[in-house]
mmCIF file of C-alpha atoms in Angstrom:
data_model
loop_
_atom_site.group_PDB
_atom_site.id
_atom_site.type_symbol
_atom_site.label_atom_id
_atom_site.label_comp_id
_atom_site.label_asym_id
_atom_site.label_seq_id
_atom_site.Cartn_x
_atom_site.Cartn_y
_atom_site.Cartn_z
ATOM 1 C CA PRO A 1 112.110 25.551 67.051
ATOM 2 C CA THR A 2 110.648 25.390 63.418
ATOM 3 C CA PRO A 3 107.141 25.354 63.384
ATOM 4 C CA VAL A 4 105.029 23.191 62.061
ATOM 5 C CA VAL A 5 103.640 24.593 58.776
ATOM 6 C CA MET A 6 100.585 22.891 55.980
ATOM 7 C CA THR A 7 101.223 25.848 53.285
ATOM 8 C CA ALA A 8 101.824 26.273 49.923
ATOM 9 C CA LEU A 9 105.540 27.469 48.658
ATOM 10 C CA SER A 10 104.640 31.602 46.552
ATOM 11 C CA ASP A 11 108.045 33.183 45.225
ATOM 12 C CA ILE A 12 111.722 32.558 44.745
ATOM 13 C CA ASN A 13 113.890 34.918 45.630
ATOM 14 C CA PHE A 14 117.395 34.471 44.066
ATOM 15 C CA ASN A 15 120.182 36.278 44.585
ATOM 16 C CA PRO A 16 118.324 37.958 47.678
ATOM 17 C CA TYR A 17 119.227 40.072 51.177
ATOM 18 C CA TRP A 18 119.113 38.765 54.610
ATOM 19 C CA ASN A 19 116.734 40.710 55.926
ATOM 20 C CA ALA A 20 118.743 40.413 60.192
ATOM 21 C CA PRO A 21 116.530 39.882 62.596
ATOM 22 C CA PRO A 22 116.999 41.776 65.578
ATOM 23 C CA SER A 23 117.295 38.926 68.178
ATOM 24 C CA ILE A 24 120.130 38.112 65.474
ATOM 25 C CA VAL A 25 121.503 41.220 65.690
ATOM 26 C CA GLU A 26 121.410 42.280 69.135
ATOM 27 C CA ARG A 27 122.910 39.066 69.939
ATOM 28 C CA ASP A 28 125.342 38.705 67.406
ATOM 29 C CA ILE A 29 126.215 41.438 64.920
ATOM 30 C CA VAL A 30 125.980 44.606 67.544
ATOM 31 C CA PRO A 31 128.325 43.392 70.024
ATOM 32 C CA LYS A 32 130.695 43.007 66.928
ATOM 33 C CA ILE A 33 130.405 46.203 65.762
ATOM 34 C CA SER A 34 133.842 48.019 66.254
ATOM 35 C CA SER A 35 135.930 44.896 65.077
ATOM 36 C CA GLY A 36 134.422 44.886 62.189
ATOM 37 C CA ILE A 37 131.836 42.719 61.525
ATOM 38 C CA LEU A 38 129.284 45.148 58.964
ATOM 39 C CA GLU A 39 132.222 44.874 56.571
ATOM 40 C CA LYS A 40 132.923 41.009 56.961
ATOM 41 C CA MET A 41 129.507 40.327 55.826
ATOM 42 C CA ASN A 42 128.736 42.629 54.154
ATOM 43 C CA MET A 43 126.550 44.384 55.895
ATOM 44 C CA LYS A 44 124.658 47.893 55.923
ATOM 45 C CA VAL A 45 121.877 49.512 57.929
ATOM 46 C CA PHE A 46 119.458 51.043 57.316
ATOM 47 C CA ASP A 47 117.564 54.360 59.512
ATOM 48 C CA GLY A 48 113.922 51.968 59.576
ATOM 49 C CA VAL A 49 113.107 49.891 56.311
ATOM 50 C CA GLY A 50 113.182 52.112 53.290
ATOM 51 C CA GLY A 51 115.081 54.381 55.894
ATOM 52 C CA PRO A 52 118.729 56.352 54.124
ATOM 53 C CA GLU A 53 121.859 53.816 54.711
ATOM 54 C CA VAL A 54 123.684 54.752 58.375
ATOM 55 C CA ASN A 55 127.155 54.805 59.614
ATOM 56 C CA ALA A 56 126.713 51.763 62.400
ATOM 57 C CA ARG A 57 129.977 52.412 64.093
ATOM 58 C CA ARG A 58 128.406 56.308 64.961
ATOM 59 C CA ILE A 59 125.028 55.355 67.238
ATOM 60 C CA ASN A 60 125.973 54.095 70.699
ATOM 61 C CA TRP A 61 123.789 51.096 70.199
ATOM 62 C CA ARG A 62 123.742 50.520 74.509
ATOM 63 C CA ARG A 63 120.798 54.252 74.277
ATOM 64 C CA THR A 64 119.830 53.312 71.374
ATOM 65 C CA PRO A 65 117.722 50.065 70.533
ATOM 66 C CA VAL A 66 117.897 47.506 67.757
ATOM 67 C CA ASP A 67 114.871 47.714 65.854
ATOM 68 C CA ASN A 68 115.131 51.649 65.273
ATOM 69 C CA TYR A 69 117.374 50.254 62.516
ATOM 70 C CA HIS A 70 117.331 48.446 59.536
ATOM 71 C CA PHE A 71 120.051 45.227 58.659
ATOM 72 C CA ARG A 72 120.380 43.839 55.640
ATOM 73 C CA GLN A 73 123.548 41.799 54.287
ATOM 74 C CA GLU A 74 123.992 41.921 51.113
ATOM 75 C CA PRO A 75 124.126 38.841 47.854
ATOM 76 C CA GLY A 76 126.794 36.826 47.955
ATOM 77 C CA GLY A 77 129.257 34.279 48.735
ATOM 78 C CA ASP A 78 129.106 35.330 52.697
ATOM 79 C CA ASN A 79 124.943 36.318 52.673
ATOM 80 C CA ALA A 80 123.388 33.958 55.068
ATOM 81 C CA MET A 81 120.682 32.590 52.455
ATOM 82 C CA ALA A 82 123.265 31.757 50.105
ATOM 83 C CA THR A 83 122.477 31.584 46.025
ATOM 84 C CA ALA A 84 118.242 31.617 46.852
ATOM 85 C CA LYS A 85 115.208 31.591 49.576
ATOM 86 C CA ILE A 86 112.312 30.226 48.787
ATOM 87 C CA ASN A 87 108.893 31.707 50.644
ATOM 88 C CA PHE A 88 105.913 30.340 51.775
ATOM 89 C CA SER A 89 103.467 32.351 54.441
ATOM 90 C CA SER A 90 104.506 31.486 58.031
ATOM 91 C CA PRO A 91 103.083 34.742 61.081
ATOM 92 C CA PHE A 92 106.480 33.124 62.581
ATOM 93 C CA GLY A 93 108.309 34.865 59.538
ATOM 94 C CA ILE A 94 110.648 31.554 57.881
ATOM 95 C CA TYR A 95 111.853 30.131 54.613
ATOM 96 C CA LEU A 96 113.466 28.226 53.256
ATOM 97 C CA HIS A 97 117.357 29.186 51.972
ATOM 98 C CA ASP A 98 120.447 28.378 51.402
ATOM 99 C CA THR A 99 123.116 28.069 53.494
ATOM 100 C CA PRO A 100 126.666 29.206 52.957
ATOM 101 C CA GLU A 101 127.155 26.998 55.675
ATOM 102 C CA GLN A 102 127.517 23.211 53.952
ATOM 103 C CA HIS A 103 129.683 21.389 56.629
ATOM 104 C CA LEU A 104 126.592 21.349 58.560
ATOM 105 C CA PHE A 105 124.872 18.564 56.251
ATOM 106 C CA ASP A 106 128.589 16.909 57.517
ATOM 107 C CA THR A 107 126.214 15.874 61.165
ATOM 108 C CA SER A 108 122.926 13.843 61.572
ATOM 109 C CA ASN A 109 121.483 15.852 64.348
ATOM 110 C CA ARG A 110 121.208 19.337 63.000
ATOM 111 C CA LEU A 111 119.707 21.741 65.742
ATOM 112 C CA TYR A 112 120.997 24.797 64.613
ATOM 113 C CA SER A 113 118.323 26.420 63.525
ATOM 114 C CA SER A 114 117.254 29.704 64.711
ATOM 115 C CA GLY A 115 113.046 28.323 62.831
ATOM 116 C CA CYS A 116 114.793 28.849 59.226
ATOM 117 C CA VAL A 117 114.886 25.536 57.252
ATOM 118 C CA ARG A 118 117.956 25.511 55.751
ATOM 119 C CA VAL A 119 118.804 23.058 51.989
ATOM 120 C CA GLN A 120 121.179 21.222 51.039
ATOM 121 C CA LYS A 121 120.248 21.336 47.273
ATOM 122 C CA VAL A 122 118.248 23.662 46.374
ATOM 123 C CA ALA A 123 119.988 23.556 42.139
ATOM 124 C CA VAL A 124 117.769 20.745 42.555
ATOM 125 C CA LEU A 125 114.630 21.674 44.426
ATOM 126 C CA LEU A 126 114.097 25.386 43.016
ATOM 127 C CA ASP A 127 114.396 23.555 39.507
ATOM 128 C CA TRP A 128 111.796 20.520 40.915
ATOM 129 C CA ILE A 129 109.774 23.847 42.152
ATOM 130 C CA LEU A 130 109.459 26.332 39.378
ATOM 131 C CA ASN A 131 109.956 23.143 37.051
ATOM 132 C CA GLY A 132 110.043 24.881 33.680
ATOM 133 C CA GLN A 133 108.344 27.966 34.401
ATOM 134 C CA ASP A 134 109.010 31.619 32.515
ATOM 135 C CA GLY A 135 112.626 29.380 31.349
ATOM 136 C CA ILE A 136 114.459 28.770 34.021
ATOM 137 C CA ASP A 137 116.222 25.558 33.734
ATOM 138 C CA PRO A 138 119.318 24.247 35.367
ATOM 139 C CA GLY A 139 121.585 25.936 33.774
ATOM 140 C CA GLN A 140 119.526 28.979 34.288
ATOM 141 C CA ILE A 141 119.256 28.224 37.619
ATOM 142 C CA ASP A 142 123.200 28.075 37.682
ATOM 143 C CA TYR A 143 123.857 31.332 36.237
ATOM 144 C CA LEU A 144 121.769 33.360 38.265
ATOM 145 C CA ALA A 145 123.555 31.432 41.436
ATOM 146 C CA GLN A 146 127.315 32.858 39.780
ATOM 147 C CA SER A 147 126.125 36.105 38.622
ATOM 148 C CA LEU A 148 125.253 36.954 42.140
ATOM 149 C CA GLU A 149 122.184 38.377 39.609
ATOM 150 C CA ARG A 150 119.192 39.774 41.780
ATOM 151 C CA LYS A 151 115.387 37.520 39.985
ATOM 152 C CA ASP A 152 112.326 37.362 42.179
ATOM 153 C CA VAL A 153 109.943 35.147 40.822
ATOM 154 C CA LYS A 154 106.523 34.040 41.578
ATOM 155 C CA LEU A 155 105.234 30.619 41.235
ATOM 156 C CA ALA A 156 102.454 30.270 39.594
ATOM 157 C CA ALA A 157 102.635 26.404 40.147
ATOM 158 C CA PRO A 158 102.990 26.183 43.935
ATOM 159 C CA PRO A 159 103.639 23.756 45.749
ATOM 160 C CA GLN A 160 102.284 22.339 48.770
ATOM 161 C CA LEU A 161 105.199 22.694 51.532
ATOM 162 C CA ARG A 162 104.466 20.233 54.624
ATOM 163 C CA VAL A 163 107.429 19.810 57.470
ATOM 164 C CA ALA A 164 106.031 18.260 60.934
ATOM 165 C CA TYR A 165 107.938 17.674 64.388
ATOM 166 C CA LEU A 166 108.780 13.787 64.802
ATOM 167 C CA THR A 167 110.055 11.488 67.607
ATOM 168 C CA ALA A 168 108.899 8.587 66.501
ATOM 169 C CA TRP A 169 108.029 6.490 62.915
ATOM 170 C CA PRO A 170 107.407 3.648 60.854
ATOM 171 C CA THR A 171 109.909 1.993 58.840
ATOM 172 C CA SER A 172 109.621 0.419 55.943
ATOM 173 C CA ASP A 173 111.041 -3.255 57.643
ATOM 174 C CA GLY A 174 107.565 -3.033 60.475
ATOM 175 C CA THR A 175 109.963 -1.937 63.711
ATOM 176 C CA VAL A 176 110.076 2.344 65.715
ATOM 177 C CA ALA A 177 112.476 4.663 64.365
ATOM 178 C CA PHE A 178 112.756 6.938 67.370
ATOM 179 C CA ARG A 179 114.469 10.307 68.236
ATOM 180 C CA SER A 180 114.779 12.463 71.529
ATOM 181 C CA ASP A 181 112.134 14.773 71.594
ATOM 182 C CA VAL A 182 115.392 17.331 71.249
ATOM 183 C CA TYR A 183 111.598 20.777 71.785
ATOM 184 C CA GLY A 184 109.919 18.839 73.879
ATOM 185 C CA LEU A 185 106.476 19.032 72.441
ATOM 186 C CA GLY A 186 105.682 15.597 72.555
ATOM 187 C CA LEU A 187 104.259 15.691 75.442
ATOM 188 C CA VAL A 188 101.831 19.365 74.544
ATOM 189 C CA LEU A 189 100.882 16.659 71.511
ATOM 190 C CA TYR A 190 99.931 13.573 73.101
ATOM 191 C CA GLU A 191 97.391 15.700 75.779
ATOM 192 C CA MET A 192 95.854 17.073 72.356
ATOM 193 C CA LEU A 193 94.966 14.668 70.918
ATOM 194 C CA VAL A 194 94.485 12.487 74.431
ATOM 195 C CA GLY A 195 92.871 14.834 76.580
ATOM 196 C CA GLU A 196 94.805 14.024 79.619
ATOM 197 C CA PRO A 197 98.324 13.822 80.538
ATOM 198 C CA ALA A 198 101.287 11.686 79.352
ATOM 199 C CA TYR A 199 102.424 9.303 81.759
ATOM 200 C CA THR A 200 105.667 9.694 83.541
ATOM 201 C CA PHE A 201 107.358 8.615 85.669
ATOM 202 C CA ARG A 202 111.120 8.869 86.527
ATOM 203 C CA LEU A 203 113.167 6.273 83.627
ATOM 204 C CA ARG A 204 116.000 4.378 85.121
ATOM 205 C CA SER A 205 116.452 1.650 82.581
ATOM 206 C CA ASP A 206 115.615 0.894 78.978
ATOM 207 C CA ALA A 207 112.482 -0.965 79.729
ATOM 208 C CA ASP A 208 111.078 1.812 82.055
ATOM 209 C CA VAL A 209 111.592 3.662 78.739
ATOM 210 C CA TYR A 210 110.202 0.125 76.630
ATOM 211 C CA ARG A 211 106.398 0.269 78.995
ATOM 212 C CA ALA A 212 105.646 4.627 78.907
ATOM 213 C CA VAL A 213 106.039 4.130 74.978
ATOM 214 C CA ARG A 214 104.439 1.474 75.018
ATOM 215 C CA ARG A 215 101.261 2.676 77.154
ATOM 216 C CA ASN A 216 100.940 5.765 76.173
ATOM 217 C CA GLN A 217 100.499 4.315 72.581
ATOM 218 C CA ARG A 218 97.506 2.108 73.839
ATOM 219 C CA ILE A 219 96.311 5.599 75.367
ATOM 220 C CA ALA A 220 96.474 6.987 71.971
ATOM 221 C CA MET A 221 95.224 4.847 69.597
ATOM 222 C CA ASN A 222 92.335 3.391 71.169
ATOM 223 C CA ARG A 223 91.201 6.752 71.575
ATOM 224 C CA VAL A 224 92.359 9.064 68.180
ATOM 225 C CA GLU A 225 91.594 7.548 64.987
ATOM 226 C CA ASP A 226 91.263 10.038 63.232
ATOM 227 C CA VAL A 227 94.314 11.371 61.259
ATOM 228 C CA GLU A 228 93.315 14.079 60.284
ATOM 229 C CA LYS A 229 92.796 15.396 63.236
ATOM 230 C CA ILE A 230 96.478 14.704 63.989
ATOM 231 C CA SER A 231 97.522 16.501 61.910
ATOM 232 C CA ASN A 232 95.544 19.719 62.027
ATOM 233 C CA LEU A 233 96.445 19.057 66.385
ATOM 234 C CA ALA A 234 100.230 18.965 65.558
ATOM 235 C CA VAL A 235 100.158 22.515 63.718
ATOM 236 C CA LYS A 236 98.338 23.158 66.968
ATOM 237 C CA ALA A 237 101.223 22.118 69.018
ATOM 238 C CA VAL A 238 104.424 24.281 68.971
ATOM 239 C CA ASN A 239 102.158 26.875 70.079
ATOM 240 C CA HIS A 240 101.704 25.504 72.719
ATOM 241 C CA GLN A 241 103.503 24.708 76.165
ATOM 242 C CA PRO A 242 103.363 21.016 78.733
ATOM 243 C CA SER A 243 101.809 21.305 81.350
ATOM 244 C CA THR A 244 103.935 21.897 84.442
ATOM 245 C CA ARG A 245 105.329 18.129 85.308
ATOM 246 C CA GLN A 246 108.523 16.134 85.526
ATOM 247 C CA GLN A 247 109.313 15.871 81.458
ATOM 248 C CA ASP A 248 112.801 13.247 81.966
ATOM 249 C CA ALA A 249 109.796 10.336 80.875
ATOM 250 C CA VAL A 250 108.668 9.271 77.423
#
């Protein structure tokens, strides 16, 4: 999942390279080298970062660790980052980026990412982030997208970024919206907030779900009053695993 984030943005790469992570290289790219995937993806392979370009077809990948090589996708329409990449400090190596797969935004449940965050209207976001810095206005952003010109911009007044993982939140009409805990982090955060295991049991009906949610909410609200503490614990929760117990309850 995308980790919870509280940090400042740092810089923007227009028409960036995509440096494919070893896990993706091993799973999705190496098995298809013989079928021409590197050419289709406009990707080059180097002997380590900063090393010379190599012919990937001449390497025995069954005996060679992919970590020894740097797989780099060149800028262009099919680049996984598309027109822009927005960077920030992250021990997980994640970032915000444009995408050539705009059709993914047509779905309501978008669980496609390996951790990084696709941005739908990236030009609008870039204009807001830059706020006219270095004379980069919407026209310049559009020009860079069309030209494929590489340009890196260090942000002079970087805004703060917040990424939160929520499975429930209040709506404008006073009701509560719930979503599935797809990454199983709800129990982790609950245990860190409350200091005891969440109330779990096998749920047989909607009434069971309601009772479990209400009980856990009451305990949490009675014991946790500091909002800042909740935010800090939410960040830490993604680095922990829940205790071994039945997971089919709220």
